[in-house]
Amino acid sequence: RIANETRLDTAFESSLLLGALASAAGDRVELTIVDRRVQARVRGTTGGDPFAAQRQACVDTINQLRATKSLQPLQRWADGENCADLQATDDNKTGKAHGAWSSKKFGCDGGSGQNECLGGGIAGCLNSMWNEKDKAGCAGCDQCTGPGGCTGCDFYGSQTGDVCGHYVNMSAKWFTKVACGFSSAGNWAVQNYK
């Protein structure tokens, strides 16, 4: 026992305990400090990523849809998945789509575009977003050369009422990667594009 020892934050103590337990089980623990709070994520041999199959299915679905327009496939952005998980979980808890991403709440790299599924299954959500291309207000989206829409492509739906931004992000030639994140608090999911 050390005299005048500093009492550790409960979250920090918990993450150290989690780290020790996971390490003993052969897992790797990633600790992230955000706003002076410690967040722990266990990855490794015994438990692994509980969303691994969903992440790959998400990337595969996006690339299958891109292939229908002869677009290059996006790479799975594994380094962005923790950030995407944090954002999906926070948005799920607050009920505010894109809230954590637009406010840069966690200070992590969330890419330059985000789509979000508010439950109901990832494949159906991705297909619904892709089908925005068929709306009248989205007729010019394939000609966009940068984020935010272009002539004939109502990105936010503010001019025609037809939201096209999800399709634009999914079909963008300027993005090369996508991180699919999933909420640990429910069934929301985000796709961060970079």
PDB file of N, CA and C in Angstrom, residues 2 24 31 108 125 131 138 149 151-152 155 169 171 176 182-183:
ATOM      1  N   ILE A   2       0.556   2.182  -0.847  1.00  0.00           N
ATOM      2  CA  ILE A   2       1.349   3.405  -0.974  1.00  0.00           C
ATOM      3  C   ILE A   2       0.624   4.530  -0.252  1.00  0.00           C
ATOM      4  N   ALA A  24      -6.269 -13.157 -19.271  1.00  0.00           N
ATOM      5  CA  ALA A  24      -6.118 -14.507 -18.739  1.00  0.00           C
ATOM      6  C   ALA A  24      -6.834 -15.526 -19.611  1.00  0.00           C
ATOM      7  N   LEU A  31      -8.289  -0.566 -25.030  1.00  0.00           N
ATOM      8  CA  LEU A  31      -8.814   0.487 -24.169  1.00  0.00           C
ATOM      9  C   LEU A  31      -8.757   1.801 -24.918  1.00  0.00           C
ATOM     10  N   CYS A 108     -13.235  10.368 -32.605  1.00  0.00           N
ATOM     11  CA  CYS A 108     -12.592   9.341 -33.424  1.00  0.00           C
ATOM     12  C   CYS A 108     -12.872   9.629 -34.898  1.00  0.00           C
ATOM     13  N   CYS A 125     -32.313  -2.517 -44.895  1.00  0.00           N
ATOM     14  CA  CYS A 125     -31.995  -1.094 -44.772  1.00  0.00           C
ATOM     15  C   CYS A 125     -31.077  -0.643 -45.906  1.00  0.00           C
ATOM     16  N   ASN A 131     -32.061   2.112 -53.086  1.00  0.00           N
ATOM     17  CA  ASN A 131     -33.211   2.373 -53.951  1.00  0.00           C
ATOM     18  C   ASN A 131     -33.624   3.845 -53.992  1.00  0.00           C
ATOM     19  N   CYS A 138     -33.720  12.237 -57.180  1.00  0.00           N
ATOM     20  CA  CYS A 138     -32.390  11.644 -57.132  1.00  0.00           C
ATOM     21  C   CYS A 138     -31.870  11.255 -58.521  1.00  0.00           C
ATOM     22  N   GLY A 149     -24.241  16.082 -52.682  1.00  0.00           N
ATOM     23  CA  GLY A 149     -25.203  16.157 -53.775  1.00  0.00           C
ATOM     24  C   GLY A 149     -24.721  17.035 -54.912  1.00  0.00           C
ATOM     25  N   THR A 151     -26.482  18.931 -58.951  1.00  0.00           N
ATOM     26  CA  THR A 151     -27.692  19.265 -59.702  1.00  0.00           C
ATOM     27  C   THR A 151     -28.479  17.984 -59.999  1.00  0.00           C
ATOM     28  N   GLY A 152     -29.752  18.003 -59.674  1.00  0.00           N
ATOM     29  CA  GLY A 152     -30.600  16.845 -59.914  1.00  0.00           C
ATOM     30  C   GLY A 152     -30.479  15.768 -58.856  1.00  0.00           C
ATOM     31  N   PHE A 155     -29.636  15.769 -51.945  1.00  0.00           N
ATOM     32  CA  PHE A 155     -28.930  15.003 -50.916  1.00  0.00           C
ATOM     33  C   PHE A 155     -29.734  14.890 -49.617  1.00  0.00           C
ATOM     34  N   ASN A 169     -23.776   8.356 -50.754  1.00  0.00           N
ATOM     35  CA  ASN A 169     -22.663   7.801 -49.973  1.00  0.00           C
ATOM     36  C   ASN A 169     -22.322   6.382 -50.428  1.00  0.00           C
ATOM     37  N   SER A 171     -22.794   4.949 -53.310  1.00  0.00           N
ATOM     38  CA  SER A 171     -22.332   4.839 -54.701  1.00  0.00           C
ATOM     39  C   SER A 171     -21.162   5.766 -55.022  1.00  0.00           C
ATOM     40  N   THR A 176     -13.378   5.048 -50.613  1.00  0.00           N
ATOM     41  CA  THR A 176     -12.686   3.783 -50.890  1.00  0.00           C
ATOM     42  C   THR A 176     -12.874   2.747 -49.792  1.00  0.00           C
ATOM     43  N   PHE A 182     -22.129  -1.465 -35.196  1.00  0.00           N
ATOM     44  CA  PHE A 182     -23.382  -1.972 -34.648  1.00  0.00           C
ATOM     45  C   PHE A 182     -23.531  -1.580 -33.185  1.00  0.00           C
ATOM     46  N   SER A 183     -24.748  -1.268 -32.821  1.00  0.00           N
ATOM     47  CA  SER A 183     -25.043  -0.856 -31.454  1.00  0.00           C
ATOM     48  C   SER A 183     -25.053  -2.050 -30.518  1.00  0.00           C
TER      49      SER A 183
END
